[in-house]
Tab-separated table of C-alpha atoms and ligand atoms in Angstrom:
chain	number	residue	atom	x	y	z
A	154	MET	CA	0.000	0.000	0.000
A	155	VAL	CA	1.152	3.538	-0.702
A	156	GLU	CA	1.783	5.608	2.381
A	157	ILE	CA	0.321	9.093	2.230
A	158	SER	CA	1.454	11.952	4.398
A	159	PRO	CA	-1.805	13.815	4.780
A	160	PHE	CA	-2.637	17.497	4.834
A	161	PRO	CA	-5.287	19.115	7.044
A	162	ASP	CA	-8.873	18.325	6.029
A	163	GLN	CA	-9.791	21.771	4.779
A	164	PHE	CA	-6.494	22.345	2.983
A	165	VAL	CA	-7.065	24.199	-0.292
A	166	TRP	CA	-5.350	22.863	-3.417
A	167	GLY	CA	-5.340	25.178	-6.382
A	168	ALA	CA	-3.550	26.572	-9.385
A	169	SER	CA	-2.861	30.188	-10.311
A	170	THR	CA	-2.838	32.404	-13.353
A	171	ALA	CA	-2.900	36.143	-14.050
A	172	ALA	CA	-5.053	38.077	-16.509
A	173	TYR	CA	-2.432	39.568	-18.794
A	174	GLN	CA	-0.475	36.325	-18.949
A	175	ILE	CA	-3.336	34.185	-20.283
A	176	GLU	CA	-6.356	36.165	-21.485
A	177	GLY	CA	-5.317	37.700	-24.796
A	178	ALA	CA	-8.194	39.659	-26.420
A	179	TRP	CA	-6.273	42.751	-25.449
A	180	ASN	CA	-8.530	45.151	-27.320
A	181	GLU	CA	-11.843	43.294	-27.373
A	182	ASP	CA	-15.207	44.103	-25.827
A	183	GLY	CA	-14.134	47.532	-24.746
A	184	ARG	CA	-10.946	46.602	-22.880
A	185	GLY	CA	-8.631	49.588	-22.511
A	186	GLU	CA	-4.883	49.629	-23.000
A	187	SER	CA	-2.758	48.586	-20.039
A	188	ILE	CA	0.840	49.442	-19.240
A	189	TRP	CA	1.785	45.901	-20.265
A	190	ASP	CA	0.216	46.376	-23.706
A	191	ARG	CA	2.194	49.571	-24.129
A	192	PHE	CA	5.404	48.029	-22.796
A	193	SER	CA	5.253	44.812	-24.811
A	194	HIS	CA	4.329	46.737	-27.968
A	195	THR	CA	7.459	48.858	-27.529
A	196	PRO	CA	10.363	47.337	-29.492
A	197	GLY	CA	13.116	45.822	-27.374
A	198	LYS	CA	11.178	45.455	-24.149
A	199	THR	CA	10.273	41.764	-24.249
A	200	HIS	CA	11.943	38.621	-25.538
A	201	HIS	CA	11.245	38.339	-29.310
A	202	GLY	CA	8.875	41.281	-29.002
A	203	ASP	CA	6.314	38.871	-27.523
A	204	SER	CA	3.136	40.364	-26.065
A	205	GLY	CA	-0.033	39.236	-24.346
A	206	ASP	CA	-2.186	40.152	-27.375
A	207	VAL	CA	-3.294	36.535	-27.767
A	208	ALA	CA	-1.488	34.697	-24.947
A	209	CYS	CA	-3.469	31.512	-24.146
A	210	ASP	CA	-6.611	32.985	-25.669
A	211	HIS	CA	-8.268	32.249	-22.356
A	212	TYR	CA	-10.729	35.089	-22.911
A	213	HIS	CA	-12.369	32.877	-25.546
A	214	ARG	CA	-11.347	29.445	-24.305
A	215	TRP	CA	-12.249	29.813	-20.639
A	216	PRO	CA	-14.959	27.105	-20.733
A	217	GLU	CA	-12.350	24.614	-21.929
A	218	ASP	CA	-9.964	25.837	-19.235
A	219	VAL	CA	-12.559	25.350	-16.506
A	220	GLU	CA	-13.032	21.795	-17.839
A	221	LEU	CA	-9.299	21.323	-17.556
A	222	MET	CA	-9.381	22.448	-13.921
A	223	LYS	CA	-12.126	19.921	-13.287
A	224	ARG	CA	-10.037	17.146	-14.785
A	225	LEU	CA	-7.183	18.067	-12.465
A	226	GLY	CA	-9.575	18.072	-9.524
A	227	LEU	CA	-8.619	21.573	-8.440
A	228	LYS	CA	-10.420	22.774	-5.331
A	229	ALA	CA	-9.616	26.396	-6.059
A	230	TYR	CA	-8.445	28.643	-8.858
A	231	ARG	CA	-6.619	31.899	-8.390
A	232	PHE	CA	-6.866	34.387	-11.247
A	233	SER	CA	-6.603	38.131	-11.559
A	234	THR	CA	-9.132	40.523	-12.989
A	235	ALA	CA	-7.919	42.997	-15.585
A	236	TRP	CA	-8.552	46.539	-14.375
A	237	PRO	CA	-8.540	47.914	-17.965
A	238	ARG	CA	-11.418	45.585	-18.857
A	239	ILE	CA	-13.461	47.173	-16.082
A	240	TYR	CA	-12.351	50.792	-16.319
A	241	PRO	CA	-10.785	51.146	-19.784
A	242	GLN	CA	-10.259	54.888	-19.360
A	243	SER	CA	-8.970	54.559	-15.773
A	244	ARG	CA	-12.121	55.773	-13.993
A	245	ASN	CA	-15.712	56.043	-15.238
A	246	PRO	CA	-17.329	54.893	-17.416
A	247	LEU	CA	-17.505	51.314	-16.284
A	248	ASN	CA	-17.265	48.691	-19.045
A	249	GLN	CA	-20.127	46.285	-18.437
A	250	ALA	CA	-18.763	43.694	-20.891
A	251	GLY	CA	-15.620	43.367	-18.783
A	252	LEU	CA	-17.602	42.711	-15.629
A	253	GLU	CA	-19.734	40.161	-17.441
A	254	PHE	CA	-16.687	38.183	-18.493
A	255	TYR	CA	-15.638	37.636	-14.875
A	256	ASP	CA	-19.229	37.049	-13.857
A	257	ARG	CA	-19.504	34.131	-16.266
A	258	LEU	CA	-16.135	32.748	-15.243
A	259	VAL	CA	-17.023	32.839	-11.542
A	260	ASP	CA	-20.357	31.141	-12.156
A	261	ALA	CA	-18.717	28.398	-14.196
A	262	LEU	CA	-16.094	27.830	-11.492
A	263	LEU	CA	-18.719	27.569	-8.783
A	264	ALA	CA	-20.779	25.186	-10.911
A	265	ALA	CA	-17.638	23.040	-11.195
A	266	ASN	CA	-17.103	23.176	-7.417
A	267	ILE	CA	-13.927	25.194	-7.788
A	268	GLU	CA	-13.511	28.098	-5.412
A	269	PRO	CA	-12.458	31.351	-7.079
A	270	TYR	CA	-9.642	33.366	-5.463
A	271	ILE	CA	-9.404	36.791	-7.044
A	272	THR	CA	-6.384	39.068	-7.211
A	273	LEU	CA	-7.324	42.591	-8.208
A	274	TYR	CA	-3.969	43.827	-9.432
A	275	HIS	CA	-1.510	41.621	-11.250
A	276	TRP	CA	0.470	44.408	-12.919
A	277	ASP	CA	-1.871	45.553	-15.701
A	278	LEU	CA	-2.496	49.170	-14.751
A	279	PRO	CA	-4.721	51.060	-17.213
A	280	GLN	CA	-2.359	53.072	-19.421
A	281	ALA	CA	-4.598	56.097	-18.923
A	282	LEU	CA	-3.670	56.071	-15.225
A	283	GLU	CA	0.005	55.710	-16.034
A	284	ASP	CA	-0.368	58.796	-18.216
A	285	GLU	CA	-1.552	60.638	-15.108
A	286	GLY	CA	1.495	59.541	-13.105
A	287	GLY	CA	0.872	55.828	-12.514
A	288	TRP	CA	1.824	54.483	-9.097
A	289	GLY	CA	3.963	57.557	-8.570
A	290	ALA	CA	0.720	59.523	-8.191
A	291	ARG	CA	-1.407	59.232	-5.078
A	292	ASP	CA	-4.633	59.507	-7.076
A	293	THR	CA	-3.978	56.080	-8.542
A	294	ALA	CA	-4.547	54.635	-5.073
A	295	TYR	CA	-8.030	56.181	-4.912
A	296	ALA	CA	-8.842	54.928	-8.402
A	297	PHE	CA	-7.766	51.435	-7.325
A	298	ALA	CA	-10.035	51.518	-4.280
A	299	ASP	CA	-12.990	52.426	-6.535
A	300	TYR	CA	-12.183	49.560	-8.869
A	301	ALA	CA	-11.832	47.135	-5.931
A	302	GLU	CA	-15.181	48.261	-4.567
A	303	THR	CA	-16.819	47.710	-7.965
A	304	MET	CA	-15.500	44.170	-8.137
A	305	VAL	CA	-16.666	43.222	-4.653
A	306	ARG	CA	-20.043	44.792	-5.326
A	307	GLN	CA	-20.362	42.647	-8.436
A	308	LEU	CA	-18.820	39.358	-7.280
A	309	GLY	CA	-18.657	39.501	-3.489
A	310	ASP	CA	-21.858	37.474	-3.157
A	311	ARG	CA	-20.052	34.539	-4.805
A	312	VAL	CA	-16.341	35.111	-4.270
A	313	GLN	CA	-15.099	34.861	-0.727
A	314	HIS	CA	-11.321	35.164	-1.091
A	315	TRP	CA	-9.802	38.385	-2.390
A	316	THR	CA	-6.323	39.782	-2.620
A	317	THR	CA	-5.536	43.347	-3.538
A	318	PHE	CA	-2.024	43.238	-5.015
A	319	ASN	CA	0.212	40.598	-6.476
A	320	GLU	CA	3.831	41.280	-5.534
A	321	PRO	CA	3.932	45.055	-5.053
A	322	TRP	CA	7.729	44.627	-4.762
A	323	CYS	CA	7.770	43.801	-8.498
A	324	THR	CA	5.425	46.628	-9.382
A	325	ALA	CA	7.637	49.121	-7.602
A	326	PHE	CA	11.171	47.887	-8.167
A	327	LEU	CA	10.990	45.988	-11.473
A	328	GLY	CA	8.604	48.561	-12.933
A	329	TYR	CA	9.997	51.815	-11.580
A	330	GLU	CA	13.610	51.249	-10.517
A	331	TYR	CA	15.102	48.583	-12.785
A	332	GLY	CA	12.791	49.299	-15.691
A	333	VAL	CA	12.525	45.661	-16.767
A	334	HIS	CA	8.757	45.560	-16.270
A	335	ALA	CA	6.081	47.990	-17.342
A	336	PRO	CA	6.006	50.946	-17.160
A	337	GLY	CA	9.787	50.736	-17.464
A	338	TRP	CA	11.024	53.682	-15.390
A	339	GLN	CA	14.470	53.766	-13.838
A	340	ASP	CA	14.178	56.024	-10.859
A	341	ASP	CA	14.847	54.781	-7.340
A	342	ARG	CA	12.940	57.561	-5.635
A	343	LEU	CA	9.901	57.035	-7.828
A	344	ALA	CA	10.061	53.309	-7.064
A	345	LEU	CA	9.732	53.917	-3.320
A	346	GLN	CA	6.909	56.355	-3.927
A	347	ALA	CA	5.184	53.778	-6.121
A	348	ALA	CA	5.661	51.129	-3.412
A	349	HIS	CA	4.109	53.446	-0.846
A	350	HIS	CA	1.149	54.200	-3.073
A	351	THR	CA	0.442	50.520	-3.716
A	352	LEU	CA	0.347	50.022	0.045
A	353	VAL	CA	-1.945	53.009	0.504
A	354	ALA	CA	-4.127	51.648	-2.300
A	355	HIS	CA	-4.227	48.288	-0.525
A	356	GLY	CA	-5.410	49.927	2.710
A	357	LEU	CA	-8.032	52.066	0.987
A	358	ALA	CA	-9.259	49.094	-1.026
A	359	LEU	CA	-9.642	46.804	1.987
A	360	GLN	CA	-11.718	49.452	3.724
A	361	ALA	CA	-13.909	49.951	0.656
A	362	MET	CA	-14.272	46.213	-0.006
A	363	ARG	CA	-15.250	45.385	3.556
A	364	ALA	CA	-17.695	48.279	3.675
A	365	ILE	CA	-19.536	46.664	0.756
A	366	ASN	CA	-19.301	43.143	2.106
A	367	ALA	CA	-18.070	42.428	5.621
A	368	THR	CA	-17.986	38.653	5.115
A	369	ILE	CA	-15.226	38.473	2.503
A	370	LYS	CA	-11.766	37.178	3.384
A	371	ALA	CA	-9.193	39.634	2.179
A	372	GLY	CA	-5.435	39.807	2.006
A	373	ILE	CA	-2.471	40.666	-0.181
A	374	VAL	CA	0.071	38.550	-2.088
A	375	LEU	CA	3.770	39.248	-1.515
A	376	ASN	CA	6.793	37.691	-3.149
A	377	LEU	CA	8.835	36.422	-0.231
A	378	TRP	CA	11.962	34.339	0.035
A	379	SER	CA	14.117	33.005	2.822
A	380	ILE	CA	17.392	34.859	3.152
A	381	GLU	CA	20.275	32.640	4.119
A	382	THR	CA	24.041	32.922	4.440
A	383	VAL	CA	26.840	30.512	3.679
A	384	THR	CA	28.318	30.901	7.159
A	385	ASP	CA	26.568	31.935	10.343
A	386	THR	CA	28.476	34.701	12.084
A	387	PRO	CA	27.021	37.743	13.877
A	388	ALA	CA	27.997	39.757	10.789
A	389	ASP	CA	26.062	37.320	8.601
A	390	ARG	CA	23.000	37.725	10.785
A	391	ALA	CA	23.213	41.489	10.504
A	392	LEU	CA	23.439	41.080	6.741
A	393	VAL	CA	20.319	38.927	6.696
A	394	GLU	CA	18.431	41.467	8.776
A	395	ARG	CA	19.384	44.315	6.434
A	396	ALA	CA	18.391	42.333	3.347
A	397	TRP	CA	15.128	41.282	4.982
A	398	GLN	CA	14.231	44.866	5.840
A	399	ARG	CA	15.172	46.238	2.428
A	400	ASP	CA	13.031	43.854	0.383
A	401	LEU	CA	10.560	41.965	2.558
A	402	GLY	CA	10.188	44.116	5.670
A	403	TRP	CA	9.606	47.137	3.457
A	404	PHE	CA	6.163	45.664	2.709
A	405	LEU	CA	5.538	43.385	5.688
A	406	ASP	CA	6.281	45.922	8.418
A	407	PRO	CA	3.871	48.625	7.203
A	408	LEU	CA	1.207	45.951	6.642
A	409	PHE	CA	1.614	44.284	10.033
A	410	HIS	CA	3.163	46.938	12.272
A	411	ALA	CA	2.222	50.261	10.658
A	412	GLU	CA	5.864	51.285	10.271
A	413	TYR	CA	8.703	51.103	7.786
A	414	PRO	CA	11.661	49.048	9.036
A	415	LEU	CA	14.172	51.340	10.706
A	416	LEU	CA	17.496	50.271	9.187
A	417	ALA	CA	16.086	50.180	5.670
A	418	TRP	CA	14.407	53.546	6.196
A	419	GLN	CA	17.683	55.085	7.385
A	420	ALA	CA	19.519	53.632	4.389
A	421	ARG	CA	16.931	55.200	2.075
A	422	GLU	CA	16.397	58.484	3.888
A	423	ALA	CA	17.446	60.600	0.896
A	424	ILE	CA	14.903	58.984	-1.414
A	425	ALA	CA	12.179	58.188	1.128
A	426	PRO	CA	8.584	58.372	-0.084
A	427	THR	CA	6.309	61.281	0.669
A	428	MET	CA	3.565	60.256	3.072
A	429	GLN	CA	0.455	61.779	4.490
A	430	PRO	CA	-0.454	61.647	8.172
A	431	GLY	CA	-2.374	58.467	8.897
A	432	ASP	CA	-0.982	56.536	5.925
A	433	LEU	CA	0.748	53.885	7.998
A	434	LYS	CA	-2.326	53.222	10.071
A	435	LEU	CA	-4.388	53.011	6.896
A	436	ILE	CA	-1.987	50.482	5.361
A	437	ALA	CA	-2.100	48.218	8.431
A	438	GLN	CA	-5.674	47.008	7.941
A	439	PRO	CA	-6.268	43.595	9.491
A	440	LEU	CA	-5.479	40.786	7.038
A	441	ASP	CA	-7.575	37.617	6.933
A	442	PHE	CA	-4.593	35.849	5.402
A	443	LEU	CA	-1.230	36.556	3.835
A	444	GLY	CA	-0.644	35.255	0.314
A	445	ILE	CA	2.906	34.108	-0.421
A	446	ASN	CA	4.619	33.645	-3.754
A	447	ASN	CA	7.810	31.680	-3.367
A	448	TYR	CA	10.093	30.161	-5.965
A	449	HIS	CA	13.612	30.125	-4.529
A	450	ARG	CA	15.774	31.251	-1.634
A	451	ILE	CA	18.405	33.975	-1.557
A	452	LEU	CA	21.817	32.810	-0.368
A	453	LEU	CA	24.369	35.486	0.557
A	454	GLY	CA	28.129	35.379	0.925
A	455	SER	CA	29.921	37.293	3.665
A	456	ASN	CA	30.056	40.497	1.617
A	457	GLY	CA	26.373	40.353	0.867
A	458	GLU	CA	26.963	39.007	-2.631
A	459	ARG	CA	24.505	36.504	-4.110
A	460	VAL	CA	25.809	32.927	-4.010
A	461	LEU	CA	24.584	30.227	-6.408
A	462	PRO	CA	25.975	26.908	-5.177
A	463	PRO	CA	27.315	24.937	-8.142
A	464	GLU	CA	25.969	21.638	-6.772
A	465	SER	CA	22.368	22.926	-6.766
A	466	GLU	CA	19.796	22.430	-9.494
A	467	TYR	CA	18.504	25.519	-11.324
A	468	THR	CA	15.332	26.149	-13.292
A	469	GLU	CA	15.115	27.883	-16.672
A	470	MET	CA	14.822	31.181	-14.804
A	471	GLY	CA	18.178	30.500	-13.154
A	472	TRP	CA	16.361	30.069	-9.841
A	473	GLU	CA	17.849	27.626	-7.374
A	474	VAL	CA	15.716	24.615	-6.464
A	475	HIS	CA	15.909	24.550	-2.674
A	476	ALA	CA	12.684	23.541	-0.947
A	477	PRO	CA	13.958	23.787	2.659
A	478	GLY	CA	13.999	27.550	2.045
A	479	LEU	CA	10.213	27.539	1.812
A	480	ARG	CA	9.872	25.677	5.106
A	481	ARG	CA	12.238	28.168	6.731
A	482	LEU	CA	10.380	31.127	5.268
A	483	LEU	CA	7.030	29.833	6.530
A	484	ASN	CA	8.459	29.338	10.004
A	485	THR	CA	9.984	32.816	10.028
A	486	LEU	CA	6.702	34.390	8.969
A	487	HIS	CA	4.858	32.410	11.602
A	488	GLN	CA	7.249	33.606	14.290
A	489	ARG	CA	7.027	37.237	13.204
A	490	TYR	CA	3.257	37.350	12.506
A	491	PRO	CA	1.792	34.387	14.394
A	492	ALA	CA	-1.863	35.284	14.143
A	493	THR	CA	-2.158	35.417	10.365
A	494	PRO	CA	-2.989	32.325	8.289
A	495	LEU	CA	-0.692	31.811	5.316
A	496	ILE	CA	-1.588	30.646	1.813
A	497	ILE	CA	0.960	29.762	-0.864
A	498	ILE	CA	-0.532	31.595	-3.831
A	499	GLU	CA	2.229	30.821	-6.319
A	500	ASN	CA	4.977	28.210	-6.457
A	501	GLY	CA	6.359	26.406	-9.473
A	502	ALA	CA	9.202	26.052	-11.946
A	503	ALA	CA	10.062	26.712	-15.582
A	504	PHE	CA	11.689	23.921	-17.556
A	505	PRO	CA	12.194	23.448	-21.320
A	506	ASP	CA	9.201	21.176	-21.938
A	507	GLU	CA	8.466	19.510	-25.243
A	508	ILE	CA	5.763	17.288	-26.666
A	509	SER	CA	7.307	13.857	-26.973
A	510	ALA	CA	6.699	11.233	-29.652
A	511	ASP	CA	3.920	9.632	-27.606
A	512	GLY	CA	2.063	12.949	-27.580
A	513	ALA	CA	2.593	13.501	-23.852
A	514	VAL	CA	4.733	16.061	-22.053
A	515	HIS	CA	7.113	14.360	-19.658
A	516	ASP	CA	8.448	16.818	-17.117
A	517	PRO	CA	10.098	14.818	-14.329
A	518	ARG	CA	12.073	17.823	-13.098
A	519	ARG	CA	8.858	19.741	-12.402
A	520	VAL	CA	7.353	16.738	-10.628
A	521	HIS	CA	10.475	16.613	-8.486
A	522	TYR	CA	10.325	20.348	-7.787
A	523	LEU	CA	6.663	20.233	-6.790
A	524	ARG	CA	7.140	17.160	-4.634
A	525	GLU	CA	9.963	18.857	-2.743
A	526	TYR	CA	8.177	22.183	-2.260
A	527	ILE	CA	4.832	20.635	-1.310
A	528	GLY	CA	6.813	18.478	1.111
A	529	ALA	CA	8.287	21.641	2.594
A	530	VAL	CA	4.768	22.998	3.108
A	531	ARG	CA	3.777	19.765	4.853
A	532	ASP	CA	6.873	20.017	7.076
A	533	ALA	CA	6.038	23.604	7.983
A	534	ILE	CA	2.503	22.590	8.926
A	535	GLN	CA	3.977	19.890	11.147
A	536	ASP	CA	6.226	22.548	12.668
A	537	GLY	CA	3.023	24.321	13.719
A	538	VAL	CA	2.715	26.939	10.973
A	539	ASP	CA	-0.840	27.791	9.972
A	540	VAL	CA	-0.745	27.200	6.191
A	541	ARG	CA	-4.222	26.959	4.694
A	542	GLY	CA	-3.584	26.322	1.028
A	543	TYR	CA	-1.189	25.764	-1.851
A	544	PHE	CA	-1.607	27.053	-5.412
A	545	ALA	CA	0.732	25.854	-8.145
A	546	TRP	CA	2.038	28.370	-10.662
A	547	SER	CA	0.700	27.887	-13.198
A	548	LEU	CA	-2.380	26.194	-14.594
A	549	LEU	CA	-1.100	26.892	-18.117
A	550	ASP	CA	2.134	27.800	-19.842
A	551	ASN	CA	1.769	31.507	-20.441
A	552	PHE	CA	3.282	34.912	-21.208
A	553	GLU	CA	6.151	35.205	-18.738
A	554	TRP	CA	6.432	39.019	-18.783
A	555	ALA	CA	9.731	40.266	-20.226
A	556	PHE	CA	10.672	36.662	-21.058
A	557	GLY	CA	7.688	36.351	-23.362
A	558	TYR	CA	6.737	32.770	-24.195
A	559	SER	CA	10.243	31.414	-23.667
A	560	LYS	CA	9.583	30.127	-20.131
A	561	ARG	CA	7.064	27.384	-19.516
A	562	PHE	CA	5.710	27.166	-15.967
A	563	GLY	CA	2.467	25.293	-16.672
A	564	LEU	CA	0.996	22.110	-15.282
A	565	THR	CA	-0.488	22.154	-18.764
A	566	TYR	CA	1.489	22.607	-21.953
A	567	VAL	CA	0.117	25.175	-24.381
A	568	ASP	CA	0.923	24.655	-28.030
A	569	TYR	CA	0.662	28.329	-28.968
A	570	PRO	CA	0.129	28.004	-32.744
A	571	THR	CA	-2.921	25.740	-32.229
A	572	GLN	CA	-3.752	26.715	-28.622
A	573	ARG	CA	-4.019	23.033	-27.831
A	574	ARG	CA	-3.670	22.220	-24.128
A	575	ILE	CA	-1.835	19.048	-23.048
A	576	VAL	CA	-1.716	18.209	-19.372
A	577	LYS	CA	1.907	17.503	-18.467
A	578	ASP	CA	2.974	14.587	-16.297
A	579	SER	CA	3.325	17.092	-13.453
A	580	GLY	CA	-0.338	18.076	-13.908
A	581	TRP	CA	-1.475	14.473	-13.549
A	582	TRP	CA	0.878	13.982	-10.630
A	583	TYR	CA	-0.555	17.073	-8.922
A	584	ALA	CA	-4.101	15.787	-9.562
A	585	GLN	CA	-3.198	12.707	-7.520
A	586	VAL	CA	-1.847	14.795	-4.668
A	587	ILE	CA	-5.136	16.669	-4.605
A	588	ALA	CA	-7.239	13.502	-4.797
A	589	ARG	CA	-5.330	11.968	-1.898
A	590	ASN	CA	-5.013	15.221	0.006
A	591	GLY	CA	-1.407	14.355	0.549
A	592	LEU	CA	1.952	13.319	-0.761
A	593	GLU	CA	2.842	9.770	-1.494
A	594	GLU	CA	5.827	8.846	0.699
B	781	LIG	C1	5.745	35.749	-10.182
B	781	LIG	C2	4.560	36.402	-10.855
B	781	LIG	C3	3.864	35.523	-11.853
B	781	LIG	C4	4.841	34.704	-12.655
B	781	LIG	C5	5.803	33.996	-11.756
B	781	LIG	C6	6.787	33.113	-12.477
B	781	LIG	O1	6.625	36.724	-9.729
B	781	LIG	O2	3.632	36.798	-9.885
B	781	LIG	O3	3.056	36.345	-12.636
B	781	LIG	O4	5.468	35.510	-13.569
B	781	LIG	O5	6.520	34.920	-10.989
């Protein structure tokens, strides 16, 4: 008999996607332009000039994709709603056709017994708002709260789990400091201002959402990683603390403690964001759960340099496969913020998949990755961490931002020229984990 190491009864097994990465139909049914349309249509910004114009054509193929989720036995599906489908011009008028798309999707998911988890912002800001200053402008936060309120008004009777932002770290730093994501600015001061405004927008949105419907469960999704050092000296520990504050604490501390972390604030004094009185209190709204995206750890040498151990395995993104880092991260979060349930909203790996002669997609490295990381989640739960769910990234191969279609993260292979979906071995393997509510030992 196979031995199963079980997960808690109510544990939520899901898969994740994001609007711009799968929907396509970028200019249909009244959808407005987003910063990712503008960015990917600008020569030189993405691999091969790829864009999300068509992507997985999910906007038209969503019934087939819901069927696919059923075949995998998913209990939940996390997707994002595209703001420019709802408010194409940034604010009014509202685009009814956009709302109806998500309405139909939610109804189909519920009919299939799959719980929808909605993220309101997965990087596709309406271009019209960017033209007014984007996340550098405080008004964008108010516009976001209006949009969030609209969505909860429309879907809150059927959708219980909501998150405001996906990875505001990426929005701020990749989009405004390094310029590798839309809107492509390279300005460190603007990046911190953008980060602050996403947090303000999060606080305003949670207030507005809960005022419409007090029964929803609301949170935010952060990209978090464990920070480790090769040796373990007092200097190493100080290094870890500084790195934690700079990247993770910069978001976690305002959200949980209504303050920016001191050392990181001092290091950034000259470029610190402008705030209004009450902002920090506004940001620190109670969270029903914290969503975590985790793919790899960060290992530092004694001078703070990034270390990539040669003996480790790496994914197509160059990310180290090191599942104990996830267990460590979950324990650290539990120690720092013990009262908040945690949900893994994204975890997965890109590998160079191909359709083999037998018509299947054999991806043993992804199976191995998922087994290790899901095992790390199980270990963390046994350590006493309150983890409520796990969502694999991603349901489908999709548009991987600046990398275009060159990185495949899916449980399902997408043959882009025909849009045919082929469940990979890892997808079938994951379906078994779900069916057994546990990992085979
Ligand atoms: C995360 C993003 C997601 C996807 C994965 C690989 O940072 O949230 O959209 O690109 O990485």
